[in-house]
Structures are given as C-alpha cells and as structure tokens.
Amino acid sequence: MNIIAVANQKGGVGKTTTVVNLGAALARKGKSVLCIDFDPQANLTNYVAGCEPRENSIASVMRAAVLFQPADIRETIYHSERFGFDFIPSDLRLSEADIYLATAMSRETVLRRVLEPVRQAYDYILIDCNPSLGLLLTNVLVASNQVIIPVQTQYFATQGLSSLEGVIGNVRMTLNADLTTVNILLTFKDKTSVATAVTETLREQYPQSVFSIEITRKQEAINSSMMGKPAGGDTGAEYRALADELIAREG
Ligand SMILES: Nc1ncnc2c1ncn2[C@@H]1O[C@H](COP(=O)(O)OP(=O)(O)O)[C@@H](O)[C@H]1O
Ligand SMILES: [Mg+2]
C-alpha cells in the first residue's frame, strides 16, 4: 500500500495529468490503483468521467465525516475501464471544506480516517491535490506516505517550493512520521535554455529526489485530456517509464 500525494500549490504544473497517466501506467503493469480527485475544480473527474453531476463524491464523504454522519468511502468509488483504475470524483462542494474543517474536531486527520476502509485494498492510491497550501493539502499529507511534486521547467518554477517543503516537513514532524518520501517530477520540458537551466538547478539542489524521467511538453498531453483517454505516444511512454522508476525506487 502506497498513498501518494501529487501536490504543488501552483496551478497548471501537471498534477492532474500526472495522477491520471501515472495511475493508468501503474494499472497497465497490473497494480491495483485508486485515483482520488481532491480538487474542487474536479479536473481529474472531468478528464476521466466527464462532467455529469454526482450525488456521492469526496466532498460528500468529507462533509459527513466532519459531522460524524455515517458515510462509507466505498460508496463513492467508480471504476474506469478505459484507464484501468478506480477513482473517487470531486465537485465544487469541496471548496466549502476549508471553512467547515476550520472548526472541526481533529481537522487535519479527517481524510486519513475517511480512507481507512480502503487503505489496504490498493497497491497505489494517488491523490490529486488542489492548488493551495491550506487545510485540504494538510489533510492529504497526513493521509499519505509519499509526495510527488510536479515542477514546470520554466521561470519562477522553484518559487514557492520551499513553502511546500516547509508544510511537508511540519506534517512529518507533528502528525505523520510515515511521510518519508518526497520526489520532484520535471514537467513541460522543452528544448529552451530556460528549461535546461531550471533542470540543472533542481538536479543540483535535489540530487536524490528529482526523478530521472522527465515529462516533455507535448500536444498529446492536452489532446488526451480533451478526448478523455490515457496519453499515448511519447507522453504515454514517459509516464510508463515514470511508473517503472517509481516502482524501482520503492524496491
Ligand atoms: N507534458 C505536457 N505538455 C503539454 N501540455 C501539458 C502537459 N502536461 C499537462 N499539460 C496541459 O497543461 C494544463 C495544466 O495541466 P494539469 O495537469 O491540469 O495541471 P494542474 O493539475 O497542476 O493544474 C492542461 O491543459 C494539460 O492538458
Ligand atoms: Mg489539477
């Protein structure tokens, strides 16, 4: 069992693309995978299953858990044949969570308690985080044992990275000593000198934790999300190679 938070408070860095395509790649290798959409914008949900409204989502279970109402996470799990994984949808109601969590009992551990019934059922649980450093992210970090930080190989890419590392460090020290592995995934890699410079800087600064696989900037990444299917071509191959590297790093 591996619970991986895919996190970066910056938007548009490739979090959702990574959860979906890494999830599909792990599933293709025979792993059992659950992807959780933990962003009120529900991009992962729309990518995998379209925009139809759903009664049950991660938002409804979080809300119920805070109110001590009975709700079983297993009732929110859908399966995607196309992607080969199970997933839990999100919706806009999750944006209220920052407010009701603020006054909730043990507010940082709600998601961990919600996930308890499914923790052991999967080889991998991948969580697509919302782009902020608030209580939703804290809940994900408390429930996880690994973090993957997608970083765009562009100017200002490293800005904010130390704040995120700070939050991860605080969670590890206080609420979750199991949060031991933090890896950086370089995304939107192209042949520009900026991308090369950012890559060199990050590999120098974090020699152990930057994945050797890099995700190239490709139209295929955009097309596959519009068509609601796992990325093919070079992008698909890169995410399958990432799955191999992830598994190798664990071994
Ligand atoms: N490797 C890539 N090359 C080109 N476009 C990409 C790539 N990865 C993601 N994108 C596109 O960039 C946008 C932001 O990616 P997304 O995964 O939604 O980021 P986040 O979840 O961090 O906001 C989306 O339109 C997505 O299709
Ligand atoms: Mg996203």
PDB file of C-alpha atoms and ligand atoms in Angstrom:
ATOM      1  CA  MET A   1       0.000   0.000   0.000  1.00  0.00           C
ATOM      2  CA  ASN A   2       1.317   3.357  -1.117  1.00  0.00           C
ATOM      3  CA  ILE A   3      -0.540   6.623  -0.752  1.00  0.00           C
ATOM      4  CA  ILE A   4       0.979   9.309  -2.948  1.00  0.00           C
ATOM      5  CA  ALA A   5       0.037  12.982  -2.808  1.00  0.00           C
ATOM      6  CA  VAL A   6       0.635  14.756  -6.117  1.00  0.00           C
ATOM      7  CA  ALA A   7       0.985  18.302  -4.868  1.00  0.00           C
ATOM      8  CA  ASN A   8       2.074  21.794  -5.816  1.00  0.00           C
ATOM      9  CA  GLN A   9       0.263  24.968  -4.756  1.00  0.00           C
ATOM     10  CA  LYS A  10       0.880  26.322  -8.243  1.00  0.00           C
ATOM     11  CA  GLY A  11      -1.820  25.539 -10.795  1.00  0.00           C
ATOM     12  CA  GLY A  12      -1.105  24.257 -14.275  1.00  0.00           C
ATOM     13  CA  VAL A  13       2.094  22.357 -13.444  1.00  0.00           C
ATOM     14  CA  GLY A  14       0.806  18.914 -14.478  1.00  0.00           C
ATOM     15  CA  LYS A  15      -0.642  17.484 -11.226  1.00  0.00           C
ATOM     16  CA  THR A  16      -3.867  16.164 -12.756  1.00  0.00           C
ATOM     17  CA  THR A  17      -2.139  14.936 -15.923  1.00  0.00           C
ATOM     18  CA  THR A  18       0.374  13.094 -13.761  1.00  0.00           C
ATOM     19  CA  VAL A  19      -2.192  11.414 -11.478  1.00  0.00           C
ATOM     20  CA  VAL A  20      -4.264  10.217 -14.442  1.00  0.00           C
ATOM     21  CA  ASN A  21      -1.413   8.974 -16.624  1.00  0.00           C
ATOM     22  CA  LEU A  22       0.788   7.591 -13.858  1.00  0.00           C
ATOM     23  CA  GLY A  23      -2.312   5.871 -12.492  1.00  0.00           C
ATOM     24  CA  ALA A  24      -3.113   4.372 -15.899  1.00  0.00           C
ATOM     25  CA  ALA A  25       0.529   3.293 -16.350  1.00  0.00           C
ATOM     26  CA  LEU A  26       0.620   1.562 -12.940  1.00  0.00           C
ATOM     27  CA  ALA A  27      -2.692  -0.150 -13.710  1.00  0.00           C
ATOM     28  CA  ARG A  28      -1.279  -1.420 -17.018  1.00  0.00           C
ATOM     29  CA  LYS A  29       1.518  -3.031 -15.019  1.00  0.00           C
ATOM     30  CA  GLY A  30      -1.059  -4.994 -13.075  1.00  0.00           C
ATOM     31  CA  LYS A  31      -1.135  -2.789  -9.966  1.00  0.00           C
ATOM     32  CA  SER A  32      -4.449  -2.017  -8.302  1.00  0.00           C
ATOM     33  CA  VAL A  33      -4.851   1.748  -8.358  1.00  0.00           C
ATOM     34  CA  LEU A  34      -7.277   4.241  -6.823  1.00  0.00           C
ATOM     35  CA  CYS A  35      -7.086   7.861  -8.012  1.00  0.00           C
ATOM     36  CA  ILE A  36      -8.728  10.467  -5.798  1.00  0.00           C
ATOM     37  CA  ASP A  37      -9.741  13.869  -7.111  1.00  0.00           C
ATOM     38  CA  PHE A  38      -9.120  16.221  -4.167  1.00  0.00           C
ATOM     39  CA  ASP A  39      -9.519  19.467  -6.086  1.00  0.00           C
ATOM     40  CA  PRO A  40     -12.897  21.290  -6.027  1.00  0.00           C
ATOM     41  CA  GLN A  41     -12.280  22.193  -9.679  1.00  0.00           C
ATOM     42  CA  ALA A  42     -12.724  18.471 -10.427  1.00  0.00           C
ATOM     43  CA  ASN A  43     -10.397  18.410 -13.454  1.00  0.00           C
ATOM     44  CA  LEU A  44      -9.479  14.761 -12.851  1.00  0.00           C
ATOM     45  CA  THR A  45     -13.151  13.807 -12.607  1.00  0.00           C
ATOM     46  CA  ASN A  46     -13.931  15.563 -15.885  1.00  0.00           C
ATOM     47  CA  TYR A  47     -10.864  14.062 -17.557  1.00  0.00           C
ATOM     48  CA  VAL A  48     -11.737  10.503 -16.560  1.00  0.00           C
ATOM     49  CA  ALA A  49     -15.532  10.523 -16.496  1.00  0.00           C
ATOM     50  CA  GLY A  50     -16.979  13.732 -17.955  1.00  0.00           C
ATOM     51  CA  CYS A  51     -18.984  16.468 -16.253  1.00  0.00           C
ATOM     52  CA  GLU A  52     -22.235  14.766 -15.231  1.00  0.00           C
ATOM     53  CA  PRO A  53     -23.206  15.698 -11.645  1.00  0.00           C
ATOM     54  CA  ARG A  54     -22.845  13.000  -8.959  1.00  0.00           C
ATOM     55  CA  GLU A  55     -24.501  12.733  -5.567  1.00  0.00           C
ATOM     56  CA  ASN A  56     -21.554  10.963  -3.939  1.00  0.00           C
ATOM     57  CA  SER A  57     -18.071  12.421  -4.139  1.00  0.00           C
ATOM     58  CA  ILE A  58     -15.070  13.012  -1.931  1.00  0.00           C
ATOM     59  CA  ALA A  59     -16.799  16.269  -0.937  1.00  0.00           C
ATOM     60  CA  SER A  60     -19.880  14.492   0.415  1.00  0.00           C
ATOM     61  CA  VAL A  61     -17.830  11.984   2.435  1.00  0.00           C
ATOM     62  CA  MET A  62     -15.538  14.650   3.916  1.00  0.00           C
ATOM     63  CA  ARG A  63     -18.576  16.668   4.960  1.00  0.00           C
ATOM     64  CA  ALA A  64     -20.263  13.627   6.503  1.00  0.00           C
ATOM     65  CA  ALA A  65     -17.078  12.647   8.370  1.00  0.00           C
ATOM     66  CA  VAL A  66     -16.799  16.112   9.915  1.00  0.00           C
ATOM     67  CA  LEU A  67     -20.433  15.932  11.058  1.00  0.00           C
ATOM     68  CA  PHE A  68     -19.945  12.362  12.381  1.00  0.00           C
ATOM     69  CA  GLN A  69     -22.645  11.153   9.995  1.00  0.00           C
ATOM     70  CA  PRO A  70     -22.429   7.644   8.570  1.00  0.00           C
ATOM     71  CA  ALA A  71     -20.829   7.625   5.123  1.00  0.00           C
ATOM     72  CA  ASP A  72     -18.720   4.945   3.528  1.00  0.00           C
ATOM     73  CA  ILE A  73     -15.951   5.976   1.164  1.00  0.00           C
ATOM     74  CA  ARG A  74     -16.516   2.718  -0.748  1.00  0.00           C
ATOM     75  CA  GLU A  75     -19.862   4.053  -1.987  1.00  0.00           C
ATOM     76  CA  THR A  76     -18.071   6.870  -3.823  1.00  0.00           C
ATOM     77  CA  ILE A  77     -15.698   4.634  -5.799  1.00  0.00           C
ATOM     78  CA  TYR A  78     -16.191   4.339  -9.549  1.00  0.00           C
ATOM     79  CA  HIS A  79     -14.224   2.153 -11.946  1.00  0.00           C
ATOM     80  CA  SER A  80     -12.899   3.316 -15.304  1.00  0.00           C
ATOM     81  CA  GLU A  81     -12.395   0.520 -17.850  1.00  0.00           C
ATOM     82  CA  ARG A  82     -10.619   2.945 -20.138  1.00  0.00           C
ATOM     83  CA  PHE A  83      -7.979   3.955 -17.590  1.00  0.00           C
ATOM     84  CA  GLY A  84      -7.885   0.647 -15.741  1.00  0.00           C
ATOM     85  CA  PHE A  85      -8.201   2.238 -12.302  1.00  0.00           C
ATOM     86  CA  ASP A  86     -10.802   3.049  -9.668  1.00  0.00           C
ATOM     87  CA  PHE A  87     -11.408   6.702  -8.910  1.00  0.00           C
ATOM     88  CA  ILE A  88     -13.266   8.939  -6.487  1.00  0.00           C
ATOM     89  CA  PRO A  89     -14.765  12.069  -8.044  1.00  0.00           C
ATOM     90  CA  SER A  90     -14.731  15.561  -6.611  1.00  0.00           C
ATOM     91  CA  ASP A  91     -17.004  18.544  -7.140  1.00  0.00           C
ATOM     92  CA  LEU A  92     -17.319  22.210  -6.228  1.00  0.00           C
ATOM     93  CA  ARG A  93     -18.753  21.401  -2.786  1.00  0.00           C
ATOM     94  CA  LEU A  94     -15.198  20.514  -1.715  1.00  0.00           C
ATOM     95  CA  SER A  95     -14.379  24.249  -1.807  1.00  0.00           C
ATOM     96  CA  GLU A  96     -16.508  24.616   1.357  1.00  0.00           C
ATOM     97  CA  ALA A  97     -14.258  22.184   3.197  1.00  0.00           C
ATOM     98  CA  ASP A  98     -11.700  24.841   4.138  1.00  0.00           C
ATOM     99  CA  ILE A  99     -14.480  26.575   6.084  1.00  0.00           C
ATOM    100  CA  TYR A 100     -16.109  23.627   7.866  1.00  0.00           C
ATOM    101  CA  LEU A 101     -12.776  21.921   8.541  1.00  0.00           C
ATOM    102  CA  ALA A 102     -11.516  25.014  10.339  1.00  0.00           C
ATOM    103  CA  THR A 103     -13.770  24.350  13.343  1.00  0.00           C
ATOM    104  CA  ALA A 104     -13.853  20.541  13.070  1.00  0.00           C
ATOM    105  CA  MET A 105     -12.517  18.130  15.646  1.00  0.00           C
ATOM    106  CA  SER A 106      -9.069  16.793  14.599  1.00  0.00           C
ATOM    107  CA  ARG A 107      -9.383  18.780  11.438  1.00  0.00           C
ATOM    108  CA  GLU A 108      -6.078  17.634   9.898  1.00  0.00           C
ATOM    109  CA  THR A 109      -6.858  13.911  10.095  1.00  0.00           C
ATOM    110  CA  VAL A 110     -10.333  13.779   8.523  1.00  0.00           C
ATOM    111  CA  LEU A 111      -9.183  12.373   5.162  1.00  0.00           C
ATOM    112  CA  ARG A 112      -6.948   9.798   6.852  1.00  0.00           C
ATOM    113  CA  ARG A 113      -9.961   8.500   8.809  1.00  0.00           C
ATOM    114  CA  VAL A 114     -12.151   8.603   5.691  1.00  0.00           C
ATOM    115  CA  LEU A 115      -9.607   6.483   3.759  1.00  0.00           C
ATOM    116  CA  GLU A 116      -9.156   3.873   6.485  1.00  0.00           C
ATOM    117  CA  PRO A 117     -11.546   1.292   4.920  1.00  0.00           C
ATOM    118  CA  VAL A 118      -9.701   1.320   1.554  1.00  0.00           C
ATOM    119  CA  ARG A 119      -6.056   1.783   2.582  1.00  0.00           C
ATOM    120  CA  GLN A 120      -5.179  -1.895   2.312  1.00  0.00           C
ATOM    121  CA  ALA A 121      -7.285  -2.598  -0.774  1.00  0.00           C
ATOM    122  CA  TYR A 122      -4.931  -0.965  -3.317  1.00  0.00           C
ATOM    123  CA  ASP A 123      -1.271  -1.121  -4.326  1.00  0.00           C
ATOM    124  CA  TYR A 124      -1.399   2.612  -5.053  1.00  0.00           C
ATOM    125  CA  ILE A 125      -3.672   5.446  -4.018  1.00  0.00           C
ATOM    126  CA  LEU A 126      -2.844   8.637  -5.941  1.00  0.00           C
ATOM    127  CA  ILE A 127      -4.313  11.904  -4.698  1.00  0.00           C
ATOM    128  CA  ASP A 128      -4.684  14.913  -7.000  1.00  0.00           C
ATOM    129  CA  CYS A 129      -4.328  17.953  -4.715  1.00  0.00           C
ATOM    130  CA  ASN A 130      -5.910  21.369  -5.045  1.00  0.00           C
ATOM    131  CA  PRO A 131      -3.527  24.250  -5.782  1.00  0.00           C
ATOM    132  CA  SER A 132      -3.147  25.766  -2.304  1.00  0.00           C
ATOM    133  CA  LEU A 133      -1.277  25.249   0.957  1.00  0.00           C
ATOM    134  CA  GLY A 134      -4.413  25.147   3.127  1.00  0.00           C
ATOM    135  CA  LEU A 135      -6.216  22.571   5.219  1.00  0.00           C
ATOM    136  CA  LEU A 136      -7.171  20.395   2.254  1.00  0.00           C
ATOM    137  CA  LEU A 137      -3.493  19.878   1.433  1.00  0.00           C
ATOM    138  CA  THR A 138      -2.669  19.217   5.099  1.00  0.00           C
ATOM    139  CA  ASN A 139      -5.367  16.522   5.128  1.00  0.00           C
ATOM    140  CA  VAL A 140      -3.810  14.864   2.073  1.00  0.00           C
ATOM    141  CA  LEU A 141      -0.275  14.999   3.532  1.00  0.00           C
ATOM    142  CA  VAL A 142      -1.456  13.489   6.813  1.00  0.00           C
ATOM    143  CA  ALA A 143      -3.050  10.611   4.879  1.00  0.00           C
ATOM    144  CA  SER A 144      -0.055   9.943   2.570  1.00  0.00           C
ATOM    145  CA  ASN A 145       3.356   8.314   2.801  1.00  0.00           C
ATOM    146  CA  GLN A 146       4.836   9.851  -0.359  1.00  0.00           C
ATOM    147  CA  VAL A 147       4.678  13.154  -2.212  1.00  0.00           C
ATOM    148  CA  ILE A 148       5.338  13.777  -5.887  1.00  0.00           C
ATOM    149  CA  ILE A 149       5.830  17.468  -6.685  1.00  0.00           C
ATOM    150  CA  PRO A 150       5.422  18.224 -10.394  1.00  0.00           C
ATOM    151  CA  VAL A 151       7.573  21.249 -11.231  1.00  0.00           C
ATOM    152  CA  GLN A 152       7.356  23.101 -14.545  1.00  0.00           C
ATOM    153  CA  THR A 153      10.766  23.636 -16.091  1.00  0.00           C
ATOM    154  CA  GLN A 154      10.033  27.358 -16.515  1.00  0.00           C
ATOM    155  CA  TYR A 155      10.960  30.654 -14.887  1.00  0.00           C
ATOM    156  CA  PHE A 156       9.705  31.018 -11.279  1.00  0.00           C
ATOM    157  CA  ALA A 157       9.229  27.244 -11.143  1.00  0.00           C
ATOM    158  CA  THR A 158      11.156  26.915  -7.909  1.00  0.00           C
ATOM    159  CA  GLN A 159       9.398  29.853  -6.278  1.00  0.00           C
ATOM    160  CA  GLY A 160       7.105  28.502  -3.598  1.00  0.00           C
ATOM    161  CA  LEU A 161       8.871  25.141  -3.495  1.00  0.00           C
ATOM    162  CA  SER A 162      10.398  25.923  -0.105  1.00  0.00           C
ATOM    163  CA  SER A 163       6.973  26.839   1.351  1.00  0.00           C
ATOM    164  CA  LEU A 164       5.618  23.490   0.194  1.00  0.00           C
ATOM    165  CA  GLU A 165       8.656  21.698   1.627  1.00  0.00           C
ATOM    166  CA  GLY A 166       8.035  23.554   4.874  1.00  0.00           C
ATOM    167  CA  VAL A 167       4.445  22.310   5.089  1.00  0.00           C
ATOM    168  CA  ILE A 168       5.546  18.740   4.286  1.00  0.00           C
ATOM    169  CA  GLY A 169       8.264  18.944   6.950  1.00  0.00           C
ATOM    170  CA  ASN A 170       5.808  20.217   9.565  1.00  0.00           C
ATOM    171  CA  VAL A 171       3.343  17.426   8.835  1.00  0.00           C
ATOM    172  CA  ARG A 172       6.146  14.843   9.075  1.00  0.00           C
ATOM    173  CA  MET A 173       7.293  16.226  12.433  1.00  0.00           C
ATOM    174  CA  THR A 174       3.865  16.534  14.016  1.00  0.00           C
ATOM    175  CA  LEU A 175       1.147  14.315  12.572  1.00  0.00           C
ATOM    176  CA  ASN A 176       2.617  11.827  10.111  1.00  0.00           C
ATOM    177  CA  ALA A 177       6.087  10.359  10.579  1.00  0.00           C
ATOM    178  CA  ASP A 178       5.349   7.996   7.645  1.00  0.00           C
ATOM    179  CA  LEU A 179       5.567  10.850   5.155  1.00  0.00           C
ATOM    180  CA  THR A 180       9.137   9.941   4.294  1.00  0.00           C
ATOM    181  CA  THR A 181       9.475  10.157   0.510  1.00  0.00           C
ATOM    182  CA  VAL A 182       9.311  13.392  -1.436  1.00  0.00           C
ATOM    183  CA  ASN A 183      10.191  13.331  -5.145  1.00  0.00           C
ATOM    184  CA  ILE A 184      10.217  16.062  -7.772  1.00  0.00           C
ATOM    185  CA  LEU A 185       8.917  15.428 -11.290  1.00  0.00           C
ATOM    186  CA  LEU A 186      10.102  17.801 -14.011  1.00  0.00           C
ATOM    187  CA  THR A 187       7.228  18.627 -16.386  1.00  0.00           C
ATOM    188  CA  PHE A 188       6.724  20.735 -19.523  1.00  0.00           C
ATOM    189  CA  LYS A 189      10.317  20.010 -20.500  1.00  0.00           C
ATOM    190  CA  ASP A 190      11.305  21.527 -23.834  1.00  0.00           C
ATOM    191  CA  LYS A 191      14.499  22.452 -25.656  1.00  0.00           C
ATOM    192  CA  THR A 192      14.644  26.070 -24.440  1.00  0.00           C
ATOM    193  CA  SER A 193      17.625  27.320 -22.464  1.00  0.00           C
ATOM    194  CA  VAL A 194      15.277  28.184 -19.581  1.00  0.00           C
ATOM    195  CA  ALA A 195      14.129  24.574 -19.292  1.00  0.00           C
ATOM    196  CA  THR A 196      17.734  23.367 -19.377  1.00  0.00           C
ATOM    197  CA  ALA A 197      18.795  25.863 -16.699  1.00  0.00           C
ATOM    198  CA  VAL A 198      15.868  25.048 -14.377  1.00  0.00           C
ATOM    199  CA  THR A 199      16.568  21.329 -14.819  1.00  0.00           C
ATOM    200  CA  GLU A 200      20.247  21.764 -13.909  1.00  0.00           C
ATOM    201  CA  THR A 201      19.439  23.906 -10.878  1.00  0.00           C
ATOM    202  CA  LEU A 202      16.884  21.445  -9.493  1.00  0.00           C
ATOM    203  CA  ARG A 203      19.037  18.364 -10.136  1.00  0.00           C
ATOM    204  CA  GLU A 204      21.920  20.089  -8.340  1.00  0.00           C
ATOM    205  CA  GLN A 205      19.748  21.264  -5.452  1.00  0.00           C
ATOM    206  CA  TYR A 206      17.902  17.948  -5.004  1.00  0.00           C
ATOM    207  CA  PRO A 207      20.256  15.262  -6.362  1.00  0.00           C
ATOM    208  CA  GLN A 208      18.379  12.357  -4.776  1.00  0.00           C
ATOM    209  CA  SER A 209      14.805  13.397  -5.199  1.00  0.00           C
ATOM    210  CA  VAL A 210      14.381  14.521  -8.815  1.00  0.00           C
ATOM    211  CA  PHE A 211      13.077  11.647 -10.954  1.00  0.00           C
ATOM    212  CA  SER A 212      15.429  10.856 -13.831  1.00  0.00           C
ATOM    213  CA  ILE A 213      12.374  10.577 -16.091  1.00  0.00           C
ATOM    214  CA  GLU A 214      11.208  13.991 -17.327  1.00  0.00           C
ATOM    215  CA  ILE A 215       7.824  14.773 -18.867  1.00  0.00           C
ATOM    216  CA  THR A 216       8.204  16.612 -22.165  1.00  0.00           C
ATOM    217  CA  ARG A 217       5.894  19.416 -23.299  1.00  0.00           C
ATOM    218  CA  LYS A 218       3.716  17.717 -25.921  1.00  0.00           C
ATOM    219  CA  GLN A 219       0.408  18.389 -27.619  1.00  0.00           C
ATOM    220  CA  GLU A 220      -0.510  14.753 -26.872  1.00  0.00           C
ATOM    221  CA  ALA A 221      -0.835  15.590 -23.166  1.00  0.00           C
ATOM    222  CA  ILE A 222      -3.521  18.157 -23.998  1.00  0.00           C
ATOM    223  CA  ASN A 223      -5.268  16.076 -26.673  1.00  0.00           C
ATOM    224  CA  SER A 224      -5.606  13.009 -24.462  1.00  0.00           C
ATOM    225  CA  SER A 225      -7.261  15.020 -21.674  1.00  0.00           C
ATOM    226  CA  MET A 226      -9.710  16.552 -24.159  1.00  0.00           C
ATOM    227  CA  MET A 227     -10.529  13.096 -25.509  1.00  0.00           C
ATOM    228  CA  GLY A 228     -10.797  11.541 -22.045  1.00  0.00           C
ATOM    229  CA  LYS A 229      -8.254   8.780 -22.609  1.00  0.00           C
ATOM    230  CA  PRO A 230      -4.810   7.891 -21.254  1.00  0.00           C
ATOM    231  CA  ALA A 231      -1.989   9.664 -23.108  1.00  0.00           C
ATOM    232  CA  GLY A 232      -0.423   7.709 -25.941  1.00  0.00           C
ATOM    233  CA  GLY A 233       2.698   8.464 -27.955  1.00  0.00           C
ATOM    234  CA  ASP A 234       5.737   9.940 -26.230  1.00  0.00           C
ATOM    235  CA  THR A 235       3.706  11.237 -23.269  1.00  0.00           C
ATOM    236  CA  GLY A 236       2.250   7.801 -22.581  1.00  0.00           C
ATOM    237  CA  ALA A 237       5.712   6.255 -22.858  1.00  0.00           C
ATOM    238  CA  GLU A 238       7.160   8.820 -20.428  1.00  0.00           C
ATOM    239  CA  TYR A 239       4.502   8.117 -17.828  1.00  0.00           C
ATOM    240  CA  ARG A 240       5.030   4.356 -18.195  1.00  0.00           C
ATOM    241  CA  ALA A 241       8.758   4.925 -17.667  1.00  0.00           C
ATOM    242  CA  LEU A 242       7.896   7.042 -14.622  1.00  0.00           C
ATOM    243  CA  ALA A 243       5.842   4.145 -13.235  1.00  0.00           C
ATOM    244  CA  ASP A 244       8.883   1.876 -13.685  1.00  0.00           C
ATOM    245  CA  GLU A 245      11.146   4.360 -11.910  1.00  0.00           C
ATOM    246  CA  LEU A 246       8.658   4.800  -9.063  1.00  0.00           C
ATOM    247  CA  ILE A 247       8.454   1.037  -8.543  1.00  0.00           C
ATOM    248  CA  ALA A 248      12.258   0.691  -8.778  1.00  0.00           C
ATOM    249  CA  ARG A 249      12.776   3.450  -6.190  1.00  0.00           C
ATOM    250  CA  GLU A 250      10.479   1.636  -3.782  1.00  0.00           C
ATOM    251  CA  GLY A 251      12.219  -1.671  -4.289  1.00  0.00           C
TER     252      GLY A 251
HETATM  253  N1  LIG B   1       3.539  17.462 -20.750  1.00  0.00           N
HETATM  254  C1  LIG B   1       2.628  18.372 -21.125  1.00  0.00           C
HETATM  255  N2  LIG B   1       2.753  19.022 -22.315  1.00  0.00           N
HETATM  256  C2  LIG B   1       1.831  19.931 -22.699  1.00  0.00           C
HETATM  257  N3  LIG B   1       0.737  20.259 -22.009  1.00  0.00           N
HETATM  258  C3  LIG B   1       0.554  19.651 -20.812  1.00  0.00           C
HETATM  259  C4  LIG B   1       1.483  18.679 -20.303  1.00  0.00           C
HETATM  260  N4  LIG B   1       1.041  18.251 -19.103  1.00  0.00           N
HETATM  261  C5  LIG B   1      -0.109  18.914 -18.867  1.00  0.00           C
HETATM  262  N5  LIG B   1      -0.412  19.747 -19.882  1.00  0.00           N
HETATM  263  C6  LIG B   1      -1.584  20.638 -20.011  1.00  0.00           C
HETATM  264  O1  LIG B   1      -1.384  21.759 -19.168  1.00  0.00           O
HETATM  265  C7  LIG B   1      -2.588  22.111 -18.489  1.00  0.00           C
HETATM  266  C8  LIG B   1      -2.364  22.014 -16.976  1.00  0.00           C
HETATM  267  O2  LIG B   1      -2.079  20.648 -16.634  1.00  0.00           O
HETATM  268  P1  LIG B   1      -2.757  19.971 -15.361  1.00  0.00           P
HETATM  269  O3  LIG B   1      -2.301  18.576 -15.322  1.00  0.00           O
HETATM  270  O4  LIG B   1      -4.221  20.231 -15.393  1.00  0.00           O
HETATM  271  O5  LIG B   1      -2.054  20.821 -14.205  1.00  0.00           O
HETATM  272  P2  LIG B   1      -2.516  21.048 -12.670  1.00  0.00           P
HETATM  273  O6  LIG B   1      -3.342  19.882 -12.266  1.00  0.00           O
HETATM  274  O7  LIG B   1      -1.234  21.157 -11.911  1.00  0.00           O
HETATM  275  O8  LIG B   1      -3.271  22.344 -12.645  1.00  0.00           O
HETATM  276  C9  LIG B   1      -3.657  21.152 -19.002  1.00  0.00           C
HETATM  277  O9  LIG B   1      -4.344  21.794 -20.063  1.00  0.00           O
HETATM  278  C10 LIG B   1      -2.855  19.975 -19.530  1.00  0.00           C
HETATM  279  O10 LIG B   1      -3.523  19.293 -20.592  1.00  0.00           O
HETATM  280 MG    MG B   2      -5.294  19.858 -11.486  1.00  0.00          MG
END
